[in-house]
Amino acid sequence: MKTNTVVNLDNFSGTILIPVFETYSKSIIPIAFNGLEIASKVFFGKKDTYYLAEKNDNTYIFIGLGKTIDYKSLKTVFRRISSKQKDNFSSNIALVIPEQITQDQAEAMISGMLLGTYNLGHFKTEKTEHPFLNPDFTLNLVSEKDYLATAKKGIKIAKAQLATYTLVDLPPNTINPKYLANWAKETGEKYGFDVEVLGYEASKIAGLGAFLAVGKGSENEPQFIIMNYTPATEVEQIKHVGLVGKGITFDTGGLNIKTAGMVHMKCDMAGGGAVLGAMQLIADLQLPVKVTAIVPCAENSVDSKSFLPSDVIHSYSGHSIEIIDTDAEGRLVLADGLSYLIKNFKPDYIVDIATLTGSSVGTFGYECGALFTNNEEMAKKLKENGDAIGERLWPLPLWDVYKSDIESDIADVKNYSGKPVAGAISAAKFLEYFTQEHKAWAHLDVAGVTFNDDEFAKSKHATAYGVHLLTKFIENL
């Protein structure tokens, strides 16, 4: 996608998008633009409405924004127009940006337009290509203010989210641990971050016992992905952020096999996908922050080699873990990921993100992720940044009264409380056990927001939740 800035439309030929804030619906004054007039009784800018007109070989699409609009809604509105009106798009589009539009709002519009190119039908024999994907496509910005840098940023955000859509939506016989490891290496070479991958033998030598226990029942070798991004320009007093994402490419539940919902378990690497997408975006934006990210990738399968309920395994930290439930596997790979990150890289801030518990879905539904941290500054910053872009978080407690949920008679800790209550909290307490009391750690349980139903497909699909959130949090540290 190429971007260009124009100040008038005298010689323009193509599709023109005009965002319109809602006017008084009974006003006799029509909406006028470039010689076109639309009666208010036909269109007055109501949210989620649009009006299409043709004149002088141009197609005009007036887009209703409502009286006020937030970042996420604006992004969705433009994704909808891009996705559902693509037959009216040419390879030359002009986006008219009114003066009252902020830089963030322009970012949301442009990002949403590019997200509208996503097609879930990866394996369909017949697919229609979106005009935006034409190599000659040009997006022209019509405005008195300069939005060019914002447009370029919006495109980078959308590209990272599109990459994550694909990683999460592709089937498990395509997306296995090796695929993700190769994707990380190729993306690191393209965008500028270093990647090291520990396979089975290297992970065994390193002592990643909890991670390997989860993956040993699969014929697909587990891959422990380590990514390092350092800014190209030298930064004084540089901050170092650590990210850990759960990369379970498919979760059968292991020997505690799932009884429902297994068809959607290709999304169990969505936390890892968010970290991979965020690393692409962080490097693409050249943020002045050092970032180390770990994505432990494994397939939790049923086999004669699978780990057993009541096994006692040894983690990278040296602590022993009693296995109560093999379906509580995500916290095991995260435990080794966190321990490895802290011991070897010592970041100032740590955020882990995972589709960890159904309990978080039971608490918040599909509206926000669960946030766990004892660091008030991190809680505030994560929440603020999430609210700003519509990737919302809400805190749950890490009180020590919940420690008893993970106490084991035979080992240092157990991986599941066995109780039908407070599942998200006891999982977070388990992870906290492996953070060595790090003072700036946050855990995001995003099981309800990474793979959802919406207007853009007939089945559940990826949302790329976390890609922008993690990046924006790091950007605004």
Short mmCIF file of C-alpha atoms in Angstrom, two decimals:
data_model
loop_
_atom_site.label_atom_id
_atom_site.label_comp_id
_atom_site.label_asym_id
_atom_site.label_seq_id
_atom_site.Cartn_x
_atom_site.Cartn_y
_atom_site.Cartn_z
CA MET A 1 0.00 0.00 0.00
CA LYS A 2 1.40 3.37 -1.04
CA THR A 3 0.33 6.57 0.70
CA ASN A 4 0.21 10.06 -0.74
CA THR A 5 -1.04 13.46 0.41
CA VAL A 6 -3.28 15.59 -1.80
CA VAL A 7 -5.03 18.84 -0.94
CA ASN A 8 -7.74 18.89 -3.59
CA LEU A 9 -9.69 16.51 -5.79
CA ASP A 10 -9.86 18.55 -9.01
CA ASN A 11 -8.08 15.95 -11.13
CA PHE A 12 -8.72 12.89 -9.00
CA SER A 13 -10.19 9.72 -10.46
CA GLY A 14 -11.15 6.81 -8.21
CA THR A 15 -13.00 6.15 -4.95
CA ILE A 16 -13.46 8.91 -2.36
CA LEU A 17 -14.21 8.12 1.30
CA ILE A 18 -15.74 10.93 3.36
CA PRO A 19 -16.18 10.44 7.15
CA VAL A 20 -19.18 12.41 8.45
CA PHE A 21 -20.00 13.17 12.07
CA GLU A 22 -23.70 13.05 12.84
CA THR A 23 -25.72 16.21 12.17
CA TYR A 24 -29.21 17.01 13.40
CA SER A 25 -31.36 14.45 11.58
CA LYS A 26 -34.23 16.88 10.87
CA SER A 27 -32.01 19.67 9.57
CA ILE A 28 -33.04 21.08 6.21
CA ILE A 29 -29.38 21.79 5.43
CA PRO A 30 -28.00 19.00 3.24
CA ILE A 31 -24.54 17.48 3.57
CA ALA A 32 -22.48 18.94 0.74
CA PHE A 33 -19.15 17.81 -0.67
CA ASN A 34 -17.36 18.50 -3.95
CA GLY A 35 -20.56 19.42 -5.78
CA LEU A 36 -22.66 16.64 -4.22
CA GLU A 37 -25.57 17.31 -1.87
CA ILE A 38 -27.27 14.69 0.31
CA ALA A 39 -30.59 15.48 1.97
CA SER A 40 -30.50 14.97 5.75
CA LYS A 41 -33.52 12.68 5.59
CA VAL A 42 -31.43 10.35 3.41
CA PHE A 43 -28.11 10.50 5.31
CA PHE A 44 -27.03 12.57 8.29
CA GLY A 45 -23.91 10.78 9.56
CA LYS A 46 -25.55 8.36 11.97
CA LYS A 47 -23.06 5.76 13.23
CA ASP A 48 -22.86 2.54 11.19
CA THR A 49 -24.56 4.07 8.16
CA TYR A 50 -23.12 5.03 4.80
CA TYR A 51 -24.27 6.67 1.57
CA LEU A 52 -22.88 5.81 -1.85
CA ALA A 53 -23.01 8.19 -4.85
CA GLU A 54 -21.33 8.44 -8.25
CA LYS A 55 -20.33 11.59 -10.12
CA ASN A 56 -17.74 12.45 -12.78
CA ASP A 57 -16.37 8.89 -12.88
CA ASN A 58 -15.75 8.96 -9.11
CA THR A 59 -17.42 6.81 -6.47
CA TYR A 60 -18.19 8.69 -3.25
CA ILE A 61 -18.79 6.79 -0.01
CA PHE A 62 -20.02 8.96 2.87
CA ILE A 63 -19.38 7.16 6.17
CA GLY A 64 -21.45 7.91 9.28
CA LEU A 65 -19.44 8.23 12.50
CA GLY A 66 -22.19 9.25 14.92
CA LYS A 67 -21.92 12.19 17.32
CA THR A 68 -18.74 10.87 18.95
CA ILE A 69 -16.69 7.77 18.29
CA ASP A 70 -13.94 5.82 20.06
CA TYR A 71 -10.80 4.32 18.52
CA LYS A 72 -12.04 0.72 18.32
CA SER A 73 -15.44 1.64 16.86
CA LEU A 74 -13.82 3.90 14.29
CA LYS A 75 -11.44 1.13 13.30
CA THR A 76 -14.36 -1.30 12.98
CA VAL A 77 -16.41 1.15 10.88
CA PHE A 78 -13.59 1.51 8.35
CA ARG A 79 -12.84 -2.20 8.36
CA ARG A 80 -16.51 -2.80 7.58
CA ILE A 81 -16.51 -0.34 4.68
CA SER A 82 -13.26 -1.78 3.33
CA SER A 83 -14.44 -5.38 3.66
CA LYS A 84 -18.04 -5.07 2.51
CA GLN A 85 -17.77 -2.32 -0.10
CA LYS A 86 -14.61 -3.53 -1.82
CA ASP A 87 -16.48 -3.93 -5.13
CA ASN A 88 -16.88 -0.14 -5.14
CA PHE A 89 -13.16 0.47 -4.54
CA SER A 90 -10.65 1.26 -7.22
CA SER A 91 -6.85 1.04 -6.98
CA ASN A 92 -6.85 4.78 -6.29
CA ILE A 93 -8.61 5.90 -3.11
CA ALA A 94 -8.85 9.31 -1.50
CA LEU A 95 -9.62 9.48 2.20
CA VAL A 96 -10.95 12.89 3.19
CA ILE A 97 -9.91 13.68 6.76
CA PRO A 98 -11.92 16.50 8.40
CA GLU A 99 -10.07 19.01 10.59
CA GLN A 100 -11.65 17.75 13.81
CA ILE A 101 -10.20 14.25 13.30
CA THR A 102 -7.29 13.62 15.68
CA GLN A 103 -4.08 11.83 14.72
CA ASP A 104 -5.20 8.77 16.71
CA GLN A 105 -8.56 8.74 14.94
CA ALA A 106 -6.85 8.94 11.55
CA GLU A 107 -4.62 6.04 12.62
CA ALA A 108 -7.72 4.00 13.48
CA MET A 109 -9.36 4.76 10.12
CA ILE A 110 -6.35 3.78 8.04
CA SER A 111 -5.56 0.72 10.15
CA GLY A 112 -9.19 -0.40 9.88
CA MET A 113 -9.19 0.00 6.10
CA LEU A 114 -6.22 -2.32 5.75
CA LEU A 115 -7.72 -4.86 8.19
CA GLY A 116 -10.72 -4.99 5.86
CA THR A 117 -8.56 -6.82 3.32
CA TYR A 118 -8.38 -9.93 5.52
CA ASN A 119 -9.96 -13.04 4.04
CA LEU A 120 -10.50 -16.01 6.34
CA GLY A 121 -10.76 -18.40 3.39
CA HIS A 122 -7.08 -19.33 3.32
CA PHE A 123 -7.67 -22.67 1.62
CA LYS A 124 -10.56 -21.80 -0.70
CA THR A 125 -9.86 -22.54 -4.36
CA GLU A 126 -11.52 -19.31 -5.47
CA LYS A 127 -10.78 -16.02 -3.74
CA THR A 128 -11.36 -12.45 -4.85
CA GLU A 129 -8.41 -10.17 -4.17
CA HIS A 130 -9.07 -6.91 -2.38
CA PRO A 131 -8.14 -3.79 -4.41
CA PHE A 132 -5.87 -2.68 -1.54
CA LEU A 133 -3.63 -5.69 -2.20
CA ASN A 134 -2.93 -4.56 -5.77
CA PRO A 135 0.76 -3.51 -5.99
CA ASP A 136 -0.36 -0.29 -7.72
CA PHE A 137 -2.86 0.65 -5.02
CA THR A 138 -2.47 4.20 -3.68
CA LEU A 139 -4.15 5.73 -0.65
CA ASN A 140 -4.42 9.50 -0.99
CA LEU A 141 -5.02 11.64 2.10
CA VAL A 142 -7.08 14.78 1.55
CA SER A 143 -6.59 17.16 4.45
CA GLU A 144 -5.31 20.55 5.51
CA LYS A 145 -3.23 18.85 8.23
CA ASP A 146 -0.36 16.40 7.78
CA TYR A 147 -1.46 12.84 8.54
CA LEU A 148 1.19 11.05 6.47
CA ALA A 149 3.28 9.78 9.42
CA THR A 150 0.07 8.69 11.14
CA ALA A 151 -1.03 6.82 8.03
CA LYS A 152 2.26 4.95 7.85
CA LYS A 153 1.97 4.00 11.52
CA GLY A 154 -1.61 2.82 11.04
CA ILE A 155 -0.50 0.62 8.16
CA LYS A 156 2.27 -0.94 10.27
CA ILE A 157 -0.19 -1.67 13.09
CA ALA A 158 -2.60 -3.33 10.68
CA LYS A 159 0.13 -5.39 9.02
CA ALA A 160 1.19 -6.82 12.39
CA GLN A 161 -2.41 -7.57 13.30
CA LEU A 162 -3.06 -9.19 9.90
CA ALA A 163 -0.03 -11.42 10.46
CA THR A 164 -1.48 -12.46 13.82
CA TYR A 165 -4.92 -13.09 12.32
CA THR A 166 -3.30 -15.58 9.98
CA LEU A 167 -1.18 -17.29 12.63
CA VAL A 168 -4.17 -17.86 14.90
CA ASP A 169 -6.69 -18.75 12.18
CA LEU A 170 -4.63 -21.26 10.20
CA PRO A 171 -5.32 -24.91 11.13
CA PRO A 172 -3.11 -26.90 13.52
CA ASN A 173 -1.83 -29.16 10.74
CA THR A 174 -0.22 -25.99 9.34
CA ILE A 175 0.57 -23.99 12.45
CA ASN A 176 2.72 -26.26 14.58
CA PRO A 177 5.65 -25.27 16.84
CA LYS A 178 8.19 -25.53 13.99
CA TYR A 179 6.07 -23.25 11.78
CA LEU A 180 6.01 -20.57 14.49
CA ALA A 181 9.76 -20.89 15.03
CA ASN A 182 10.41 -20.44 11.31
CA TRP A 183 7.97 -17.53 11.17
CA ALA A 184 9.83 -15.82 14.02
CA LYS A 185 13.19 -16.29 12.29
CA GLU A 186 11.95 -14.96 8.94
CA THR A 187 10.17 -12.02 10.53
CA GLY A 188 13.19 -11.20 12.68
CA GLU A 189 15.40 -11.08 9.58
CA LYS A 190 12.88 -8.86 7.77
CA TYR A 191 12.10 -6.39 10.57
CA GLY A 192 15.29 -6.41 12.61
CA PHE A 193 15.25 -8.55 15.75
CA ASP A 194 17.35 -11.55 16.74
CA VAL A 195 15.83 -15.00 17.15
CA GLU A 196 17.13 -18.10 18.90
CA VAL A 197 15.15 -21.33 19.00
CA LEU A 198 15.70 -24.21 21.43
CA GLY A 199 14.42 -27.51 20.07
CA TYR A 200 13.77 -30.62 22.13
CA GLU A 201 17.40 -31.56 22.86
CA ALA A 202 18.50 -27.99 23.54
CA SER A 203 15.50 -27.46 25.84
CA LYS A 204 16.36 -30.68 27.67
CA ILE A 205 19.96 -29.55 28.18
CA ALA A 206 18.69 -26.14 29.37
CA GLY A 207 16.45 -27.84 31.94
CA LEU A 208 13.08 -26.64 30.61
CA GLY A 209 11.29 -29.57 32.25
CA ALA A 210 7.79 -28.11 32.57
CA PHE A 211 7.80 -26.95 28.96
CA LEU A 212 8.98 -30.33 27.66
CA ALA A 213 6.46 -32.26 29.76
CA VAL A 214 3.62 -30.57 27.89
CA GLY A 215 5.05 -31.17 24.42
CA LYS A 216 6.39 -34.72 24.75
CA GLY A 217 3.11 -36.39 23.73
CA SER A 218 3.18 -34.86 20.25
CA GLU A 219 5.08 -35.90 17.14
CA ASN A 220 5.62 -32.18 16.53
CA GLU A 221 8.79 -31.17 18.36
CA PRO A 222 8.34 -28.33 20.87
CA GLN A 223 10.16 -25.09 20.09
CA PHE A 224 11.23 -22.54 22.70
CA ILE A 225 11.42 -19.23 20.79
CA ILE A 226 13.58 -16.41 22.18
CA MET A 227 13.48 -13.00 20.45
CA ASN A 228 15.59 -9.93 21.19
CA TYR A 229 14.99 -6.44 19.82
CA THR A 230 17.45 -3.60 20.43
CA PRO A 231 16.90 -0.13 18.92
CA ALA A 232 19.24 0.78 16.07
CA THR A 233 19.99 4.16 17.64
CA GLU A 234 21.64 4.37 21.05
CA VAL A 235 19.28 5.34 23.87
CA GLU A 236 20.34 6.63 27.29
CA GLN A 237 18.88 4.78 30.28
CA ILE A 238 17.11 2.35 27.97
CA LYS A 239 14.21 0.41 29.44
CA HIS A 240 14.13 -3.38 29.03
CA VAL A 241 10.77 -5.11 28.68
CA GLY A 242 10.22 -8.86 28.76
CA LEU A 243 7.25 -10.53 27.09
CA VAL A 244 6.11 -14.14 27.39
CA GLY A 245 3.29 -15.59 25.26
CA LYS A 246 1.62 -18.98 25.54
CA GLY A 247 2.26 -20.86 22.29
CA ILE A 248 0.17 -24.03 22.56
CA THR A 249 -0.54 -24.66 18.88
CA PHE A 250 -3.30 -27.14 19.72
CA ASP A 251 -4.68 -28.22 23.06
CA THR A 252 -6.52 -31.52 23.34
CA GLY A 253 -6.35 -31.21 27.12
CA GLY A 254 -3.86 -34.07 27.18
CA LEU A 255 -5.01 -37.14 29.11
CA ASN A 256 -7.52 -34.91 30.89
CA ILE A 257 -9.02 -34.61 27.44
CA LYS A 258 -11.44 -31.80 26.71
CA THR A 259 -15.09 -32.75 26.50
CA ALA A 260 -16.25 -29.64 24.65
CA GLY A 261 -14.89 -26.81 22.54
CA MET A 262 -11.85 -28.68 21.22
CA VAL A 263 -12.56 -27.53 17.65
CA HIS A 264 -11.46 -24.03 18.65
CA MET A 265 -8.25 -25.06 20.35
CA LYS A 266 -6.06 -23.97 17.44
CA CYS A 267 -6.45 -20.54 19.08
CA ASP A 268 -4.60 -21.63 22.22
CA MET A 269 -1.46 -19.99 20.83
CA ALA A 270 -3.19 -16.60 20.51
CA GLY A 271 -1.15 -15.16 23.41
CA GLY A 272 2.02 -16.31 21.68
CA GLY A 273 0.64 -14.96 18.40
CA ALA A 274 0.11 -11.57 20.05
CA VAL A 275 3.73 -11.54 21.22
CA LEU A 276 4.98 -12.52 17.76
CA GLY A 277 2.87 -9.80 16.14
CA ALA A 278 3.97 -7.27 18.75
CA MET A 279 7.63 -8.04 18.05
CA GLN A 280 7.05 -7.37 14.35
CA LEU A 281 5.34 -4.07 15.17
CA ILE A 282 7.87 -2.96 17.80
CA ALA A 283 10.73 -3.52 15.37
CA ASP A 284 8.81 -1.95 12.48
CA LEU A 285 8.16 1.18 14.55
CA GLN A 286 11.77 1.19 15.82
CA LEU A 287 10.67 1.89 19.39
CA PRO A 288 13.49 3.15 21.67
CA VAL A 289 13.06 0.26 24.13
CA LYS A 290 14.90 -3.05 24.47
CA VAL A 291 12.52 -6.00 24.27
CA THR A 292 13.12 -9.68 24.98
CA ALA A 293 10.23 -11.97 24.14
CA ILE A 294 9.79 -15.69 24.74
CA VAL A 295 7.12 -17.87 23.14
CA PRO A 296 7.25 -21.50 24.36
CA CYS A 297 5.56 -23.45 21.56
CA ALA A 298 4.22 -26.96 22.06
CA GLU A 299 1.29 -29.18 21.13
CA ASN A 300 -0.62 -30.72 24.03
CA SER A 301 -1.53 -34.12 22.57
CA VAL A 302 -2.72 -37.54 23.71
CA ASP A 303 -0.15 -40.28 23.27
CA SER A 304 1.61 -43.06 25.14
CA LYS A 305 4.34 -40.53 25.94
CA SER A 306 1.96 -37.87 27.30
CA PHE A 307 2.52 -36.64 30.83
CA LEU A 308 0.13 -38.05 33.41
CA PRO A 309 -2.12 -36.62 36.09
CA SER A 310 -0.25 -37.11 39.41
CA ASP A 311 3.17 -36.87 37.70
CA VAL A 312 5.74 -34.72 39.48
CA ILE A 313 7.86 -32.75 37.02
CA HIS A 314 10.79 -30.37 37.49
CA SER A 315 10.70 -26.87 36.10
CA TYR A 316 13.49 -24.62 34.81
CA SER A 317 13.44 -22.73 38.12
CA GLY A 318 14.33 -25.94 39.96
CA HIS A 319 10.95 -26.19 41.66
CA SER A 320 8.90 -29.37 41.43
CA ILE A 321 5.32 -29.34 40.16
CA GLU A 322 2.59 -31.87 40.87
CA ILE A 323 0.36 -32.37 37.84
CA ILE A 324 -3.27 -32.38 38.91
CA ASP A 325 -4.72 -31.68 35.44
CA THR A 326 -2.93 -32.03 32.09
CA ASP A 327 -5.37 -29.48 30.67
CA ALA A 328 -3.74 -26.84 32.88
CA GLU A 329 -0.74 -26.95 30.56
CA GLY A 330 -0.45 -23.31 29.54
CA ARG A 331 0.75 -22.23 32.96
CA LEU A 332 3.47 -24.88 32.80
CA VAL A 333 5.06 -23.55 29.61
CA LEU A 334 4.65 -19.99 30.88
CA ALA A 335 6.34 -20.90 34.17
CA ASP A 336 9.46 -22.03 32.31
CA GLY A 337 9.22 -19.03 29.98
CA LEU A 338 9.07 -16.59 32.89
CA SER A 339 11.86 -18.30 34.82
CA TYR A 340 14.13 -18.42 31.77
CA LEU A 341 13.44 -14.76 30.96
CA ILE A 342 14.16 -13.53 34.49
CA LYS A 343 17.29 -15.60 35.05
CA ASN A 344 18.95 -14.95 31.69
CA PHE A 345 17.77 -11.48 30.67
CA LYS A 346 16.67 -9.64 33.85
CA PRO A 347 14.14 -7.26 32.26
CA ASP A 348 12.82 -4.19 34.10
CA TYR A 349 9.21 -5.00 33.21
CA ILE A 350 7.53 -8.32 32.39
CA VAL A 351 4.16 -8.97 30.77
CA ASP A 352 2.88 -12.46 30.00
CA ILE A 353 -0.21 -13.00 27.87
CA ALA A 354 -2.17 -16.22 27.45
CA THR A 355 -5.51 -17.80 26.63
CA LEU A 356 -5.22 -19.36 30.06
CA THR A 357 -8.55 -20.07 31.74
CA GLY A 358 -12.24 -20.45 31.03
CA SER A 359 -12.66 -18.80 34.41
CA SER A 360 -11.65 -15.43 32.96
CA VAL A 361 -14.33 -15.86 30.29
CA GLY A 362 -16.87 -16.73 32.98
CA THR A 363 -15.97 -13.50 34.78
CA PHE A 364 -15.72 -11.01 31.92
CA GLY A 365 -17.34 -12.70 28.95
CA TYR A 366 -15.93 -11.51 25.66
CA GLU A 367 -15.47 -7.84 26.56
CA CYS A 368 -12.07 -7.60 28.21
CA GLY A 369 -9.04 -9.49 29.42
CA ALA A 370 -8.22 -10.20 33.06
CA LEU A 371 -5.27 -8.25 34.47
CA PHE A 372 -3.16 -9.49 37.37
CA THR A 373 -0.33 -7.46 38.87
CA ASN A 374 0.83 -6.10 42.21
CA ASN A 375 2.49 -3.16 40.47
CA GLU A 376 0.02 -0.26 40.54
CA GLU A 377 1.93 1.75 37.93
CA MET A 378 1.85 -1.15 35.46
CA ALA A 379 -1.83 -1.79 36.16
CA LYS A 380 -2.66 1.85 35.46
CA LYS A 381 -0.56 2.04 32.28
CA LEU A 382 -1.81 -1.24 30.84
CA LYS A 383 -5.40 -0.31 31.56
CA GLU A 384 -5.06 3.21 30.13
CA ASN A 385 -3.39 2.01 26.95
CA GLY A 386 -5.97 -0.74 26.54
CA ASP A 387 -8.86 1.68 26.99
CA ALA A 388 -7.36 4.05 24.40
CA ILE A 389 -7.46 1.45 21.61
CA GLY A 390 -10.37 -0.73 22.71
CA GLU A 391 -8.29 -3.67 23.98
CA ARG A 392 -9.65 -3.45 27.48
CA LEU A 393 -8.38 -4.99 30.72
CA TRP A 394 -9.82 -5.19 34.20
CA PRO A 395 -7.92 -6.18 37.35
CA LEU A 396 -8.45 -9.24 39.53
CA PRO A 397 -6.66 -9.77 42.86
CA LEU A 398 -3.42 -11.61 43.61
CA TRP A 399 -4.09 -11.85 47.36
CA ASP A 400 -2.00 -14.37 49.26
CA VAL A 401 -5.15 -15.96 50.62
CA TYR A 402 -5.28 -17.80 47.26
CA LYS A 403 -1.83 -19.37 47.78
CA SER A 404 -3.42 -22.44 49.35
CA ASP A 405 -4.99 -23.25 45.95
CA ILE A 406 -1.60 -24.26 44.55
CA GLU A 407 -0.06 -25.92 47.63
CA SER A 408 0.99 -29.53 47.11
CA ASP A 409 1.77 -32.28 49.63
CA ILE A 410 4.25 -34.06 47.39
CA ALA A 411 5.86 -31.21 45.40
CA ASP A 412 6.68 -27.53 45.76
CA VAL A 413 3.51 -26.52 43.97
CA LYS A 414 0.61 -28.05 42.01
CA ASN A 415 -0.67 -26.86 38.65
CA TYR A 416 -4.39 -26.81 39.40
CA SER A 417 -6.49 -26.17 42.48
CA GLY A 418 -9.17 -28.73 41.59
CA LYS A 419 -11.82 -26.23 42.69
CA PRO A 420 -14.66 -24.97 40.49
CA VAL A 421 -14.05 -21.37 41.66
CA ALA A 422 -11.40 -18.65 41.25
CA GLY A 423 -9.69 -20.54 38.44
CA ALA A 424 -8.14 -17.47 36.79
CA ILE A 425 -6.79 -16.26 40.13
CA SER A 426 -5.23 -19.56 41.16
CA ALA A 427 -3.62 -19.82 37.70
CA ALA A 428 -2.17 -16.34 38.17
CA LYS A 429 -0.88 -17.30 41.63
CA PHE A 430 0.82 -20.31 40.06
CA LEU A 431 2.61 -18.04 37.56
CA GLU A 432 3.51 -15.57 40.30
CA TYR A 433 5.35 -18.41 42.07
CA PHE A 434 7.83 -18.49 39.17
CA THR A 435 8.48 -14.75 38.92
CA GLN A 436 10.98 -14.66 41.81
CA GLU A 437 8.93 -11.81 43.31
CA HIS A 438 9.72 -9.55 40.37
CA LYS A 439 8.46 -6.06 41.20
CA ALA A 440 7.10 -5.20 37.75
CA TRP A 441 5.27 -8.26 36.40
CA ALA A 442 1.78 -8.40 34.92
CA HIS A 443 -0.21 -11.39 33.71
CA LEU A 444 -2.96 -11.01 31.09
CA ASP A 445 -5.53 -13.82 30.83
CA VAL A 446 -7.15 -13.16 27.45
CA ALA A 447 -9.10 -16.35 26.81
CA GLY A 448 -12.32 -14.44 26.07
CA VAL A 449 -11.03 -11.78 23.69
CA THR A 450 -8.60 -13.37 21.23
CA PHE A 451 -10.91 -15.62 19.21
CA ASN A 452 -14.47 -14.41 18.80
CA ASP A 453 -17.58 -14.15 16.66
CA ASP A 454 -18.20 -10.91 14.78
CA GLU A 455 -19.60 -9.58 11.51
CA PHE A 456 -16.50 -10.41 9.46
CA ALA A 457 -16.91 -14.19 9.26
CA LYS A 458 -19.45 -16.95 9.87
CA SER A 459 -17.29 -18.74 12.43
CA LYS A 460 -15.06 -17.78 15.33
CA HIS A 461 -11.79 -16.21 14.26
CA ALA A 462 -8.78 -14.27 15.48
CA THR A 463 -9.01 -10.73 16.84
CA ALA A 464 -5.23 -10.07 17.20
CA TYR A 465 -5.97 -8.76 20.71
CA GLY A 466 -2.71 -7.87 22.44
CA VAL A 467 -0.58 -6.93 19.44
CA HIS A 468 -1.39 -3.22 19.65
CA LEU A 469 -1.89 -3.26 23.43
CA LEU A 470 1.59 -4.63 24.20
CA THR A 471 3.20 -2.30 21.67
CA LYS A 472 1.38 0.79 22.91
CA PHE A 473 2.23 -0.05 26.53
CA ILE A 474 5.92 -0.35 25.62
CA GLU A 475 5.79 2.78 23.46
CA ASN A 476 4.36 4.84 26.33
CA LEU A 477 6.52 3.54 29.18
#
